[in-house]
Short mmCIF file of C-alpha atoms in Angstrom, two decimals:
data_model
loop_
_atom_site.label_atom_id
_atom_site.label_comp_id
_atom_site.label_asym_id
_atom_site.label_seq_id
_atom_site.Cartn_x
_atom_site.Cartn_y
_atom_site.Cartn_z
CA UNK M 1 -23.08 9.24 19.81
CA UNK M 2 -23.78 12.04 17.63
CA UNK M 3 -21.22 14.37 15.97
CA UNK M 4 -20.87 17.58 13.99
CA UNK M 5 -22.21 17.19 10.62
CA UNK M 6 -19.95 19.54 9.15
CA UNK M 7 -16.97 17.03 8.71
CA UNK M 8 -19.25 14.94 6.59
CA UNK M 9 -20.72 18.06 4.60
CA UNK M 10 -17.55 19.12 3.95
CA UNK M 11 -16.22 15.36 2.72
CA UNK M 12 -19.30 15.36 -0.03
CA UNK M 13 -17.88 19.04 -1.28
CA UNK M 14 -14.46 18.51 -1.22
CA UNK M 15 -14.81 14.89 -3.36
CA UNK M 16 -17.30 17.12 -5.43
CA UNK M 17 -14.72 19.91 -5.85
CA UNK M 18 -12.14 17.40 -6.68
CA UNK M 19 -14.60 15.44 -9.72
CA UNK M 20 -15.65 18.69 -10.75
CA UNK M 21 -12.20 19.76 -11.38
CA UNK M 22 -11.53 16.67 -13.36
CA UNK M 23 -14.33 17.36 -15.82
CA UNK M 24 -16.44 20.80 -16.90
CA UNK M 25 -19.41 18.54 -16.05
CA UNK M 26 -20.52 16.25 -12.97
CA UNK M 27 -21.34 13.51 -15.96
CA UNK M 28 -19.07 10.65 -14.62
CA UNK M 29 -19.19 8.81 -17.79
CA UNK M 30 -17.54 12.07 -19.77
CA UNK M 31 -14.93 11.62 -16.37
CA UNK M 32 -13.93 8.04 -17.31
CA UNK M 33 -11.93 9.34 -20.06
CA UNK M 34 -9.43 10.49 -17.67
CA UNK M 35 -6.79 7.49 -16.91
CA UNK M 36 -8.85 6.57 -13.40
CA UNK M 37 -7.87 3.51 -11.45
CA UNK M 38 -10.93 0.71 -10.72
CA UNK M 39 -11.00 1.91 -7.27
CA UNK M 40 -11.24 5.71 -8.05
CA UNK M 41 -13.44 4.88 -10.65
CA UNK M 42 -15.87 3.29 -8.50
CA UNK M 43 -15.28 5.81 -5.96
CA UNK M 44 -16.24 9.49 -8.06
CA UNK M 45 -19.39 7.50 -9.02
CA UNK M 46 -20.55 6.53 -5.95
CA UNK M 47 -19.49 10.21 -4.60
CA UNK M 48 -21.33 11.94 -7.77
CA UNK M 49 -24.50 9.61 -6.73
CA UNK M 50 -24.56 10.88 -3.46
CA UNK M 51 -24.65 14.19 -4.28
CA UNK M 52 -27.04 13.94 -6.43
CA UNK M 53 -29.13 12.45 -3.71
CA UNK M 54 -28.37 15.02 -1.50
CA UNK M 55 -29.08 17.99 -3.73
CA UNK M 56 -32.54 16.57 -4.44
CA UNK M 57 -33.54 16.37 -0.54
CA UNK M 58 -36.02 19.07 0.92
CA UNK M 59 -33.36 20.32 3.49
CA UNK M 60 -30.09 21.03 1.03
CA UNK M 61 -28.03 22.83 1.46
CA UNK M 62 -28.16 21.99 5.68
CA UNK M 63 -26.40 19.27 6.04
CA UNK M 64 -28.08 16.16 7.51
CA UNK M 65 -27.34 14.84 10.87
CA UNK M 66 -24.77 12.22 11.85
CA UNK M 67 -25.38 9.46 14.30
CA UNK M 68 -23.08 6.68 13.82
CA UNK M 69 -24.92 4.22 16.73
CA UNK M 70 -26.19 2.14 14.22
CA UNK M 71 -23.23 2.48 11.66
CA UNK M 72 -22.82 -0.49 9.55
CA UNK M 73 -19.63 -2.87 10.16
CA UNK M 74 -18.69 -5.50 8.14
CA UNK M 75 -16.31 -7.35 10.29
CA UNK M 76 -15.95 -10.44 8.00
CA UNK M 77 -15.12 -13.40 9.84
CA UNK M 78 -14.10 -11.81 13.17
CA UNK M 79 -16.65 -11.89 16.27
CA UNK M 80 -18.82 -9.09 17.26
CA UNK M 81 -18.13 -6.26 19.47
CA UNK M 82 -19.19 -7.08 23.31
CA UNK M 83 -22.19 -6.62 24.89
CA UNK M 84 -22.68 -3.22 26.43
CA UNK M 85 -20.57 -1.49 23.79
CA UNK M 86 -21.52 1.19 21.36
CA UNK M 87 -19.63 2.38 18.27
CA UNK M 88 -18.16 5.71 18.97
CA UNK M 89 -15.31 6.86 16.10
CA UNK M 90 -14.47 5.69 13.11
CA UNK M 91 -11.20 6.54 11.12
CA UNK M 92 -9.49 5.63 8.03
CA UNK M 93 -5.50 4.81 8.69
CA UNK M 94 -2.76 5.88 6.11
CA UNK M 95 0.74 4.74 6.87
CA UNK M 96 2.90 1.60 6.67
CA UNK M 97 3.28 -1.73 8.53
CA UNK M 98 7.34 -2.17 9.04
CA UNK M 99 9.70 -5.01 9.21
CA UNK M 100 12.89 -5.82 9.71
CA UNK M 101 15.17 -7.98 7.67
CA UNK M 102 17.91 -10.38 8.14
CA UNK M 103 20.17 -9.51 5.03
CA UNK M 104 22.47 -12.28 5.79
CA UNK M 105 19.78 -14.94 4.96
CA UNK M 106 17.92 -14.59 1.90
CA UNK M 107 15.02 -17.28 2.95
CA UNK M 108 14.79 -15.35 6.07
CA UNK M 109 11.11 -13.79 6.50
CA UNK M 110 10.68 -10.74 6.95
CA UNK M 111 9.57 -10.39 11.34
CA UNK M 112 7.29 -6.97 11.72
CA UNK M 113 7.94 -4.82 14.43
CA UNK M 114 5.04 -2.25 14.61
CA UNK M 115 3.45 0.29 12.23
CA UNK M 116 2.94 3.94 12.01
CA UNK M 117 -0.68 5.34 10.59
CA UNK M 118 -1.75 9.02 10.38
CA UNK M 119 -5.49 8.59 11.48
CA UNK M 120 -8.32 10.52 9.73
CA UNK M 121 -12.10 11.18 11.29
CA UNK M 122 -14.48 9.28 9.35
CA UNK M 123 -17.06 8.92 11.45
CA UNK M 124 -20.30 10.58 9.30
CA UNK M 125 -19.10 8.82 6.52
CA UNK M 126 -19.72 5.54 8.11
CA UNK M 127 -22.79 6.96 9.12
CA UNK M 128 -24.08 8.44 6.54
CA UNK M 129 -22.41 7.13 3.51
CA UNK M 130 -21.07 3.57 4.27
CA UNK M 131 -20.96 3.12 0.58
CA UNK M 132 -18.41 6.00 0.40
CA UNK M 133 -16.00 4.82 3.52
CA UNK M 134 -15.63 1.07 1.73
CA UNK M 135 -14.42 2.90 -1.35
CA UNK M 136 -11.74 5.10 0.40
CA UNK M 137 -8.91 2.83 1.96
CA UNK M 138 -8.32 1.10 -1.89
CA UNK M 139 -8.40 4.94 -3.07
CA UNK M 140 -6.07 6.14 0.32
CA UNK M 141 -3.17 3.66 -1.03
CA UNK M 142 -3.06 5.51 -4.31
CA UNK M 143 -2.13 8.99 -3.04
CA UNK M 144 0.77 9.91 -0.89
CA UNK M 145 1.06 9.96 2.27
CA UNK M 146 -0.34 13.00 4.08
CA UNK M 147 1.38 15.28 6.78
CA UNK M 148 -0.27 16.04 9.72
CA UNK M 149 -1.06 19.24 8.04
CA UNK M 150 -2.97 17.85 4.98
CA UNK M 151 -6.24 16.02 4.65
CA UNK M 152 -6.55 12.87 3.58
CA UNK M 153 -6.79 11.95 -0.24
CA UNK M 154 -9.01 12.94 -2.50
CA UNK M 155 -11.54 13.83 0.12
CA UNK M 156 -9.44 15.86 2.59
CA UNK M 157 -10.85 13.95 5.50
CA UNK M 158 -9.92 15.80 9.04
CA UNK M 159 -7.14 14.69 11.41
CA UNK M 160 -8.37 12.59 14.16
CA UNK M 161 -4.76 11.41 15.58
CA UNK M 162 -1.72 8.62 15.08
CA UNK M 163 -1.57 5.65 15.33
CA UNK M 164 2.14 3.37 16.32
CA UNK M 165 3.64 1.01 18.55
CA UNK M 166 5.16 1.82 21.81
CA UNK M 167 8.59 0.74 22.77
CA UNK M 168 7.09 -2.23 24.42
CA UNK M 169 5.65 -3.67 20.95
CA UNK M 170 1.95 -2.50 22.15
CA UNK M 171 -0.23 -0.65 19.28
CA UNK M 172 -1.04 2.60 20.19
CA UNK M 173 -3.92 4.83 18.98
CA UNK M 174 -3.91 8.43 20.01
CA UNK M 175 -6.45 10.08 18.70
CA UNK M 176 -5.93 13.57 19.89
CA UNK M 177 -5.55 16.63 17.45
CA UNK M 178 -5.87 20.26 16.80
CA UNK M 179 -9.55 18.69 15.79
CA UNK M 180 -10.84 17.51 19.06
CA UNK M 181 -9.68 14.79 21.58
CA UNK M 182 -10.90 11.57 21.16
CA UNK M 183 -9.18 10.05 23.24
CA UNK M 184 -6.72 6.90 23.43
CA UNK M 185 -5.93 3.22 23.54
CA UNK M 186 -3.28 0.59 23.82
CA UNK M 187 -4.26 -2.70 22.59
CA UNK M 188 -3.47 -6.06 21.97
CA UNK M 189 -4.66 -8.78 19.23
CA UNK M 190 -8.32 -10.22 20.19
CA UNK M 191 -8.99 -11.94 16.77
CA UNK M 192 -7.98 -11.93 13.24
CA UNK M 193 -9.26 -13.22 9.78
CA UNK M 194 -7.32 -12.97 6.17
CA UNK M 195 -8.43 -9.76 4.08
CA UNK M 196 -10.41 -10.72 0.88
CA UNK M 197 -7.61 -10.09 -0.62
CA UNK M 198 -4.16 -12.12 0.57
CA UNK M 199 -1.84 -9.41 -0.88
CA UNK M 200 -3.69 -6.73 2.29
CA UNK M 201 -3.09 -7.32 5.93
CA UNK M 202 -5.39 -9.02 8.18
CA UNK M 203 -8.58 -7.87 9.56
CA UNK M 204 -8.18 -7.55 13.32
CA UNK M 205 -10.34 -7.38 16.64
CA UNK M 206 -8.63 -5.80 19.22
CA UNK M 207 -9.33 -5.19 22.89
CA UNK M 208 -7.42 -2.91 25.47
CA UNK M 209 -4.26 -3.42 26.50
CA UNK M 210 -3.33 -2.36 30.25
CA UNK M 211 -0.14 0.27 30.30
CA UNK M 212 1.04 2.11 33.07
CA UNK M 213 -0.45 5.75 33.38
CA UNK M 214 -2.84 5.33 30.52
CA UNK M 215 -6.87 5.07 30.74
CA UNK M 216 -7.65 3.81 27.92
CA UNK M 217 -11.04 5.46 26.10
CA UNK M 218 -12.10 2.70 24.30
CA UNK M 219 -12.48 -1.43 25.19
CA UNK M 220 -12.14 -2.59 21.54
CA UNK M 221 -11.03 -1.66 18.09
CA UNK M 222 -11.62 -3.16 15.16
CA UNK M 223 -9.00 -2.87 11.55
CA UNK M 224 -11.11 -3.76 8.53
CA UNK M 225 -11.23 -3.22 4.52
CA UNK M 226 -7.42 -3.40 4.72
CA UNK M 227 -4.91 -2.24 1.68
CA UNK M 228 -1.86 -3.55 1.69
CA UNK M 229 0.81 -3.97 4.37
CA UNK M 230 2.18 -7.37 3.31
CA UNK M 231 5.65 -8.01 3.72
CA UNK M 232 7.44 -9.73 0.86
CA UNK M 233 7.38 -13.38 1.22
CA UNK M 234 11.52 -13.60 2.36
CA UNK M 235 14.01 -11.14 2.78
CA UNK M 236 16.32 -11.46 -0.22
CA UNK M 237 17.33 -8.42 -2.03
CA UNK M 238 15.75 -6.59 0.91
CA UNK M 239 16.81 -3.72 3.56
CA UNK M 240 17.14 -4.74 7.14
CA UNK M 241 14.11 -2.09 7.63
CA UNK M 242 11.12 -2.42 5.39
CA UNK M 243 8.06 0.08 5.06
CA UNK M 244 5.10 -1.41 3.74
CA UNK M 245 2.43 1.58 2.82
CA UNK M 246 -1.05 0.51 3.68
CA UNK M 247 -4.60 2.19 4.03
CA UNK M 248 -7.42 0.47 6.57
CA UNK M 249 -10.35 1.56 8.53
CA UNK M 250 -10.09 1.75 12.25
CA UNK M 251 -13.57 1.23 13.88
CA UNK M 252 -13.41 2.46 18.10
CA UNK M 253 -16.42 0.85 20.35
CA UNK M 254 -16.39 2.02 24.32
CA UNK M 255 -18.41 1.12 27.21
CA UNK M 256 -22.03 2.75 27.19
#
């Protein structure tokens, strides 16, 4: 499916706005100086690499075009997407898995009862720039939490939608915005494999989840290069409600 290049245009600016802003010069190594995290570190390279790619191509300063068929996934350990389906969005999720506690038993573990995720359109960046979108979730976690009115951290990525659970416990993406309407999908748990990482959530395969009065856009969704989102390992010296913040990408495939 092909989209408007200009979200993706506009991501390489804004992350060069942002380094530039940091430093009179785009020499990374005269940025390091500043008191940069690994993973925003790794990130303003990569970004000032790409750029200079960019700048040196025949066409600059159109921006290129953005088909994210062929989009690279790394799914880990979970099983592919179904025949028949095609990769159609791609977001990155900022937000927090909750959990409630029992503060009357200290070995009691902590039981999760949904999660809440604003979602932001990523899609030519997994296109274009896969290197980029595997560096933004670890960067995501280490800014606040956006409002609906804000872009997403450093690279002020556009709304695509929400993600939470319904009051039936199903996970619910709505991805429908002042941006454009994606669409929407409720889904349940297909697959899942432990994150690189055992202090980040799960990687997850999902596939659609019937609910009344709701046709569902997409048949599965995938949650991969998680940040975050573990509970503590019991509930002592805990609230009955815990918020666990957490960064991911969200990858949507639908029926050709």
């Amino acid at each position: 499916m092909l989209f408007t290049t200009i979200p993706a245009f506009t991501f390489l600016l804004t992350s060069l706005a942002t380094l530039s802003a940091a430093a009179p010069t785009l020499d990374v190594r005269q940025v390091n100086a500043r008191s940069w995290s690994e993973p925003e570190e790794k990130y303003y390279h990569a970004v000032g690499d790409r750029v200079a790619r960019f700048v040196r191509t025949a066409n600059f300063p159109a921006p290129p075009a953005c088909n994210i068929e062929n989009a690279p996934m790394n799914r880990g350990a979970l099983p592919p997407p179904s025949p028949g389906l095609v990769l159609s969005h791609v977001v990155v999720g900022r937000g927090t898995q909750n959990f409630t506690c029992d503060t009357t038993n200290a070995s009691a573990i902590p039981v999760q009862v949904g999660a809440v995720a604003t979602l932001f359109n990523s899609s030519c960046i997994a296109g274009l720039y896969p290197e980029l979108l595997s560096l933004m979730p670890p960067v995501a976690i280490r800014h606040a939490k956006p409002a609906d009115a804000d872009g997403l951290a450093p690279s002020n990525l556009w709304l695509s939608g929400h993600h939470f659970f319904t009051a039936g416990g199903v996970p619910f993406f709505s991805l429908n915005s002042r941006n454009g309407d994606y669409g929407q999908v409720g889904c349940k748990k297909d697959g899942a494999t432990p994150a690189p990482d055992p202090k980040n959530v799960p990687w997850l395969k999902m596939s659609t989840a019937h609910l009344d009065g709701i046709e569902a856009t997409y048949s599965e969704v995938y949650r991969l290069n998680t940040v975050g989102g573990q509970p503590p390992e019991t509930c002592a010296g805990q609230k009955d409600h815990i918020e666990v913040e957490y960064a991911a990408e969200y990858w949507f495939w639908k029926s050709k």
